[in-house]
Short mmCIF file of N, CA, C and O in Angstrom, two decimals:
data_model
loop_
_atom_site.label_atom_id
_atom_site.label_comp_id
_atom_site.label_asym_id
_atom_site.label_seq_id
_atom_site.Cartn_x
_atom_site.Cartn_y
_atom_site.Cartn_z
N MET A 1 0.70 -1.05 -0.02
CA MET A 1 -0.05 0.05 -0.27
C MET A 1 0.42 1.06 -0.19
O MET A 1 0.62 2.18 -0.45
N ARG A 2 1.78 1.31 0.99
CA ARG A 2 3.03 2.42 0.15
C ARG A 2 3.45 3.07 -0.90
O ARG A 2 3.74 4.30 -0.87
N ASP A 3 2.92 1.76 -1.93
CA ASP A 3 3.69 2.56 -3.69
C ASP A 3 2.07 3.17 -3.73
O ASP A 3 3.11 3.97 -5.02
N GLU A 4 1.21 3.32 -3.38
CA GLU A 4 -0.33 3.86 -4.27
C GLU A 4 0.15 5.29 -4.39
O GLU A 4 -0.11 6.02 -5.05
N PRO A 5 1.02 6.40 -3.68
CA PRO A 5 0.88 7.86 -3.24
C PRO A 5 1.84 8.00 -3.84
O PRO A 5 1.39 8.47 -5.29
N GLY A 6 2.74 7.00 -4.23
CA GLY A 6 3.56 7.36 -5.54
C GLY A 6 3.57 6.85 -6.95
O GLY A 6 3.95 8.13 -8.24
N ASN A 7 2.39 6.26 -7.07
CA ASN A 7 1.65 5.93 -8.20
C ASN A 7 1.07 6.37 -8.60
O ASN A 7 0.77 6.72 -10.15
N LEU A 8 0.00 6.86 -7.89
CA LEU A 8 -0.60 8.19 -8.14
C LEU A 8 0.03 8.92 -9.06
O LEU A 8 -0.69 9.94 -9.72
N GLN A 9 1.61 9.86 -7.82
CA GLN A 9 2.05 10.68 -8.89
C GLN A 9 2.14 10.91 -10.07
O GLN A 9 2.36 11.65 -10.92
N LEU A 10 3.06 9.34 -10.41
CA LEU A 10 3.75 8.10 -11.26
C LEU A 10 2.53 8.68 -12.47
O LEU A 10 2.61 9.27 -13.52
N HIS A 11 1.31 8.92 -12.26
CA HIS A 11 0.54 8.85 -13.02
C HIS A 11 -0.38 9.98 -13.28
O HIS A 11 -0.33 10.48 -14.59
N LYS A 12 -0.40 10.98 -12.44
CA LYS A 12 -0.69 12.94 -12.76
C LYS A 12 0.49 13.71 -13.85
O LYS A 12 0.05 13.95 -14.95
N LEU A 13 1.91 12.88 -13.27
CA LEU A 13 2.73 13.68 -14.02
C LEU A 13 2.68 12.69 -15.97
O LEU A 13 2.78 13.72 -16.36
N ASP A 14 2.32 11.24 -15.74
CA ASP A 14 2.25 10.57 -17.37
C ASP A 14 1.14 11.37 -17.72
O ASP A 14 1.73 12.10 -18.87
N ARG A 15 0.17 12.24 -17.08
CA ARG A 15 -0.60 12.61 -17.98
C ARG A 15 -0.37 13.91 -18.32
O ARG A 15 -0.42 14.29 -19.37
N VAL A 16 -0.13 14.77 -17.08
CA VAL A 16 0.61 15.98 -17.83
C VAL A 16 1.70 15.88 -18.82
O VAL A 16 1.64 16.69 -20.30
N LEU A 17 2.86 15.20 -19.24
CA LEU A 17 3.57 14.98 -20.18
C LEU A 17 2.93 14.12 -21.11
O LEU A 17 3.23 14.52 -22.63
N ASP A 18 1.83 13.92 -21.27
CA ASP A 18 0.79 13.00 -22.71
C ASP A 18 0.77 14.56 -23.79
O ASP A 18 1.02 14.00 -25.06
N SER A 19 0.83 15.54 -23.68
CA SER A 19 0.50 16.46 -24.44
C SER A 19 2.36 16.72 -24.94
O SER A 19 2.46 17.21 -26.71
N PHE A 20 3.39 16.35 -24.21
CA PHE A 20 4.77 16.38 -24.69
C PHE A 20 5.09 15.78 -26.10
O PHE A 20 5.76 15.73 -26.41
N ARG A 21 4.38 14.81 -25.95
CA ARG A 21 4.77 12.83 -26.28
C ARG A 21 4.40 13.56 -27.72
O ARG A 21 5.70 12.67 -28.76
N ALA A 22 3.98 13.96 -28.30
CA ALA A 22 3.72 13.80 -29.68
C ALA A 22 4.73 14.76 -30.50
O ALA A 22 5.26 14.81 -31.59
N ALA A 23 5.56 15.73 -29.97
CA ALA A 23 6.88 16.32 -29.86
C ALA A 23 8.07 15.68 -30.15
O ALA A 23 8.92 16.05 -31.13
N GLN A 24 8.09 14.55 -29.62
CA GLN A 24 9.34 13.64 -29.91
C GLN A 24 8.75 13.38 -31.12
O GLN A 24 9.99 12.81 -31.97
N ALA A 25 7.88 12.82 -31.70
CA ALA A 25 7.82 12.68 -33.70
C ALA A 25 8.25 13.64 -34.40
O ALA A 25 8.75 13.20 -35.37
N LEU A 26 8.59 14.94 -34.34
CA LEU A 26 8.18 15.63 -34.62
C LEU A 26 10.64 15.75 -34.80
O LEU A 26 10.90 15.98 -34.23
N PRO A 27 10.76 15.99 -36.49
CA PRO A 27 12.14 15.58 -36.26
C PRO A 27 12.56 17.09 -36.18
O PRO A 27 11.79 18.27 -36.76
N ARG A 28 13.74 17.25 -35.47
CA ARG A 28 14.71 18.47 -35.67
C ARG A 28 15.04 18.89 -37.16
O ARG A 28 15.38 17.99 -38.07
N PRO A 29 14.84 20.22 -37.02
CA PRO A 29 15.61 20.90 -38.47
C PRO A 29 16.85 20.56 -38.45
O PRO A 29 17.77 20.49 -37.53
N PRO A 30 17.38 19.89 -39.46
CA PRO A 30 18.81 20.22 -40.19
C PRO A 30 19.92 20.97 -39.05
O PRO A 30 20.71 20.27 -38.79
N LYS A 31 19.44 22.17 -39.18
CA LYS A 31 20.28 23.14 -38.67
C LYS A 31 19.25 23.89 -37.10
O LYS A 31 20.08 24.63 -36.96
N GLY A 32 18.60 22.89 -36.37
CA GLY A 32 18.21 23.34 -34.97
C GLY A 32 17.14 24.00 -35.55
O GLY A 32 16.59 24.45 -36.47
N TRP A 33 16.45 24.16 -34.63
CA TRP A 33 15.23 24.89 -34.06
C TRP A 33 15.66 26.09 -33.29
O TRP A 33 15.05 26.65 -33.84
N ILE A 34 16.54 26.71 -33.43
CA ILE A 34 17.01 28.16 -32.78
C ILE A 34 16.99 28.74 -34.39
O ILE A 34 15.75 30.06 -34.77
N ARG A 35 17.48 28.08 -35.17
CA ARG A 35 17.48 29.02 -36.62
C ARG A 35 16.40 28.66 -37.32
O ARG A 35 16.14 29.77 -37.84
N ALA A 36 15.61 28.20 -37.07
CA ALA A 36 14.26 27.41 -38.24
C ALA A 36 13.37 28.48 -37.44
O ALA A 36 12.84 29.35 -37.97
N ILE A 37 13.87 28.62 -35.92
CA ILE A 37 12.35 30.11 -35.33
C ILE A 37 12.69 30.73 -35.90
O ILE A 37 11.64 32.07 -36.44
N ARG A 38 14.09 31.54 -36.11
CA ARG A 38 14.95 33.01 -35.75
C ARG A 38 14.02 33.21 -37.78
O ARG A 38 13.87 33.96 -37.58
N GLU A 39 14.38 32.12 -38.48
CA GLU A 39 14.33 32.47 -39.92
C GLU A 39 12.69 32.58 -40.59
O GLU A 39 12.57 33.40 -40.96
N ALA A 40 11.89 31.92 -39.91
CA ALA A 40 10.62 31.84 -39.78
C ALA A 40 10.24 32.88 -39.30
O ALA A 40 9.17 33.68 -39.88
N MET A 41 11.09 33.82 -38.34
CA MET A 41 10.02 34.63 -37.94
C MET A 41 10.61 36.13 -38.57
O MET A 41 10.59 37.25 -38.48
N GLY A 42 11.98 36.18 -39.40
CA GLY A 42 12.50 36.77 -39.99
C GLY A 42 12.92 37.71 -39.51
O GLY A 42 13.31 39.28 -39.61
N VAL A 43 13.92 36.94 -37.92
CA VAL A 43 14.68 38.01 -37.48
C VAL A 43 16.02 37.31 -37.67
O VAL A 43 15.94 36.47 -38.01
N SER A 44 17.37 38.72 -37.82
CA SER A 44 18.41 38.14 -38.63
C SER A 44 18.95 37.38 -36.90
O SER A 44 19.08 38.07 -36.16
N ALA A 45 20.28 37.62 -37.14
CA ALA A 45 21.83 37.04 -35.93
C ALA A 45 21.49 38.06 -35.46
O ALA A 45 21.82 37.86 -33.86
N GLY A 46 22.07 39.03 -36.03
CA GLY A 46 22.42 40.22 -35.52
C GLY A 46 21.36 41.01 -34.59
O GLY A 46 21.76 41.86 -33.64
N ASP A 47 19.94 41.22 -34.98
CA ASP A 47 18.98 41.55 -34.06
C ASP A 47 18.55 41.29 -32.44
O ASP A 47 18.94 41.42 -32.01
N VAL A 48 19.17 38.95 -32.56
CA VAL A 48 19.05 37.95 -31.57
C VAL A 48 20.48 38.29 -31.12
O VAL A 48 20.37 39.25 -29.37
N GLY A 49 21.67 39.53 -31.54
CA GLY A 49 22.36 39.30 -31.11
C GLY A 49 21.94 40.98 -29.91
O GLY A 49 22.37 41.35 -28.56
N ARG A 50 21.62 41.79 -30.58
CA ARG A 50 21.64 43.32 -29.86
C ARG A 50 20.62 43.11 -29.13
O ARG A 50 20.84 43.61 -27.68
N ILE A 51 19.17 42.00 -28.93
CA ILE A 51 18.82 41.74 -27.80
C ILE A 51 19.00 41.48 -26.71
O ILE A 51 18.79 41.68 -25.47
N LEU A 52 20.33 40.59 -26.76
CA LEU A 52 20.75 39.91 -26.12
C LEU A 52 21.76 40.79 -25.65
O LEU A 52 22.96 40.03 -24.30
N GLY A 53 21.66 41.82 -26.09
CA GLY A 53 23.64 42.59 -25.46
C GLY A 53 24.76 42.36 -26.55
O GLY A 53 25.34 42.51 -25.41
N THR A 54 24.97 41.48 -27.69
CA THR A 54 26.23 40.80 -27.52
C THR A 54 26.43 40.66 -29.09
O THR A 54 25.72 41.93 -30.22
N SER A 55 27.31 40.51 -29.92
CA SER A 55 27.46 40.44 -31.07
C SER A 55 26.89 39.16 -31.88
O SER A 55 25.98 38.98 -31.17
N ARG A 56 26.65 39.62 -33.01
CA ARG A 56 26.25 39.44 -34.33
C ARG A 56 26.59 37.58 -33.99
O ARG A 56 26.05 36.72 -34.11
N GLN A 57 27.47 37.45 -33.89
CA GLN A 57 28.31 36.65 -33.14
C GLN A 57 28.09 34.86 -32.25
O GLN A 57 27.87 33.92 -32.87
N LEU A 58 27.14 35.51 -31.41
CA LEU A 58 27.01 34.53 -30.55
C LEU A 58 25.73 34.00 -30.20
O LEU A 58 25.45 32.69 -30.68
N PRO A 59 24.70 34.84 -31.15
CA PRO A 59 23.19 34.07 -31.26
C PRO A 59 23.87 32.36 -32.56
O PRO A 59 23.35 31.36 -32.58
N LEU A 60 24.78 33.06 -33.60
CA LEU A 60 25.44 31.88 -34.65
C LEU A 60 26.04 31.03 -34.13
O LEU A 60 25.95 29.55 -34.23
N GLN A 61 26.78 31.07 -32.70
CA GLN A 61 27.36 30.37 -31.52
C GLN A 61 26.70 29.63 -31.38
O GLN A 61 26.45 28.09 -31.06
N PHE A 62 24.92 29.81 -30.93
CA PHE A 62 24.29 29.40 -30.28
C PHE A 62 23.82 28.08 -30.76
O PHE A 62 23.25 26.86 -30.80
N GLU A 63 23.36 28.38 -32.13
CA GLU A 63 22.55 27.83 -33.31
C GLU A 63 23.30 26.40 -33.20
O GLU A 63 22.84 25.72 -33.58
N LYS A 64 25.02 26.70 -33.85
CA LYS A 64 26.13 25.90 -34.29
C LYS A 64 26.37 25.09 -32.47
O LYS A 64 25.41 23.94 -33.08
N ALA A 65 25.70 25.22 -31.43
CA ALA A 65 25.97 24.54 -30.39
C ALA A 65 24.52 23.66 -30.33
O ALA A 65 24.94 22.15 -29.84
N GLU A 66 23.30 23.97 -30.70
CA GLU A 66 22.52 23.74 -30.67
C GLU A 66 21.86 22.76 -31.87
O GLU A 66 21.89 20.81 -31.36
N ALA A 67 22.82 22.52 -32.63
CA ALA A 67 22.76 21.44 -33.90
C ALA A 67 24.00 20.04 -33.62
O ALA A 67 23.79 19.60 -33.86
N ASP A 68 24.45 20.97 -32.56
CA ASP A 68 25.64 20.03 -32.37
C ASP A 68 25.51 18.63 -31.25
O ASP A 68 26.15 18.35 -30.83
N ASP A 69 24.04 19.59 -30.96
CA ASP A 69 24.15 18.68 -28.76
C ASP A 69 24.79 19.00 -28.44
O ASP A 69 24.90 18.50 -27.12
N THR A 70 25.42 20.32 -28.08
CA THR A 70 26.62 20.98 -26.60
C THR A 70 26.05 21.97 -26.63
O THR A 70 26.51 22.71 -25.54
N ILE A 71 25.03 22.95 -26.68
CA ILE A 71 24.42 24.28 -26.25
C ILE A 71 23.54 23.75 -24.92
O ILE A 71 23.40 22.79 -24.72
N THR A 72 23.57 24.82 -23.79
CA THR A 72 23.88 24.85 -22.16
C THR A 72 22.47 25.10 -22.15
O THR A 72 21.71 25.83 -23.20
N LEU A 73 21.55 24.46 -20.98
CA LEU A 73 20.24 25.10 -21.21
C LEU A 73 19.86 26.75 -21.02
O LEU A 73 18.86 27.42 -21.30
N LYS A 74 20.90 26.77 -20.35
CA LYS A 74 21.39 28.80 -20.12
C LYS A 74 20.82 29.55 -21.35
O LYS A 74 20.34 30.44 -21.47
N SER A 75 21.61 28.43 -21.86
CA SER A 75 21.99 29.22 -23.48
C SER A 75 20.92 29.55 -24.35
O SER A 75 19.73 30.06 -24.76
N LEU A 76 19.45 28.18 -24.20
CA LEU A 76 18.56 27.67 -24.73
C LEU A 76 17.69 28.68 -24.21
O LEU A 76 17.06 29.89 -24.69
N ARG A 77 17.71 28.89 -22.69
CA ARG A 77 16.89 30.02 -21.70
C ARG A 77 16.78 31.45 -22.96
O ARG A 77 15.70 32.45 -22.95
N SER A 78 17.98 31.64 -22.38
CA SER A 78 18.50 33.34 -23.32
C SER A 78 17.76 33.56 -24.43
O SER A 78 17.58 34.52 -24.79
N VAL A 79 18.30 32.76 -25.81
CA VAL A 79 18.01 32.80 -26.98
C VAL A 79 16.43 33.13 -26.97
O VAL A 79 15.34 33.66 -28.02
N ALA A 80 15.52 31.59 -26.16
CA ALA A 80 13.90 31.62 -26.10
C ALA A 80 13.44 32.76 -26.11
O ALA A 80 12.51 33.55 -26.43
N LYS A 81 14.44 33.42 -24.55
CA LYS A 81 13.64 34.58 -24.12
C LYS A 81 13.79 36.25 -24.86
O LYS A 81 12.97 37.16 -25.59
N ALA A 82 14.93 35.79 -26.43
CA ALA A 82 15.19 36.95 -26.48
C ALA A 82 14.33 36.62 -27.79
O ALA A 82 13.97 37.61 -28.51
N LEU A 83 13.57 35.31 -28.82
CA LEU A 83 12.77 35.31 -29.54
C LEU A 83 11.31 35.52 -29.00
O LEU A 83 10.07 35.27 -29.92
N LYS A 84 11.25 35.85 -27.37
CA LYS A 84 10.14 35.66 -27.31
C LYS A 84 9.27 34.38 -27.19
O LYS A 84 8.05 34.13 -27.66
N CYS A 85 10.25 33.07 -26.84
CA CYS A 85 9.74 31.99 -27.18
C CYS A 85 9.61 31.17 -26.09
O CYS A 85 10.73 31.64 -24.85
N ASP A 86 8.51 30.31 -25.60
CA ASP A 86 8.55 29.35 -24.51
C ASP A 86 9.88 27.78 -24.68
O ASP A 86 9.45 27.41 -25.73
N LEU A 87 10.77 28.21 -23.75
CA LEU A 87 11.17 27.19 -23.65
C LEU A 87 10.75 25.67 -23.04
O LEU A 87 10.72 26.04 -21.92
N VAL A 88 10.49 24.48 -23.58
CA VAL A 88 9.55 23.48 -23.31
C VAL A 88 10.60 22.01 -23.34
O VAL A 88 11.57 22.14 -24.56
#
């Protein structure tokens, strides 16, 4: 009986995460989500750099790091905020 509260919590979490499972089926764009979103919004790397208070190069480095699977969550959060996106 001691497992029941834990199982209940797992089931609740499972239901919450159900809506995100469909996203797993979406392939990542070849050059990464950051670049795809930035280009879809018509925002240049220079614009993102200005919003971040950095050079044009930093957003491009973030894009490369994301495509290489080496980007940090902190970097993803800062780019998402600059692009007015929610990081999920």
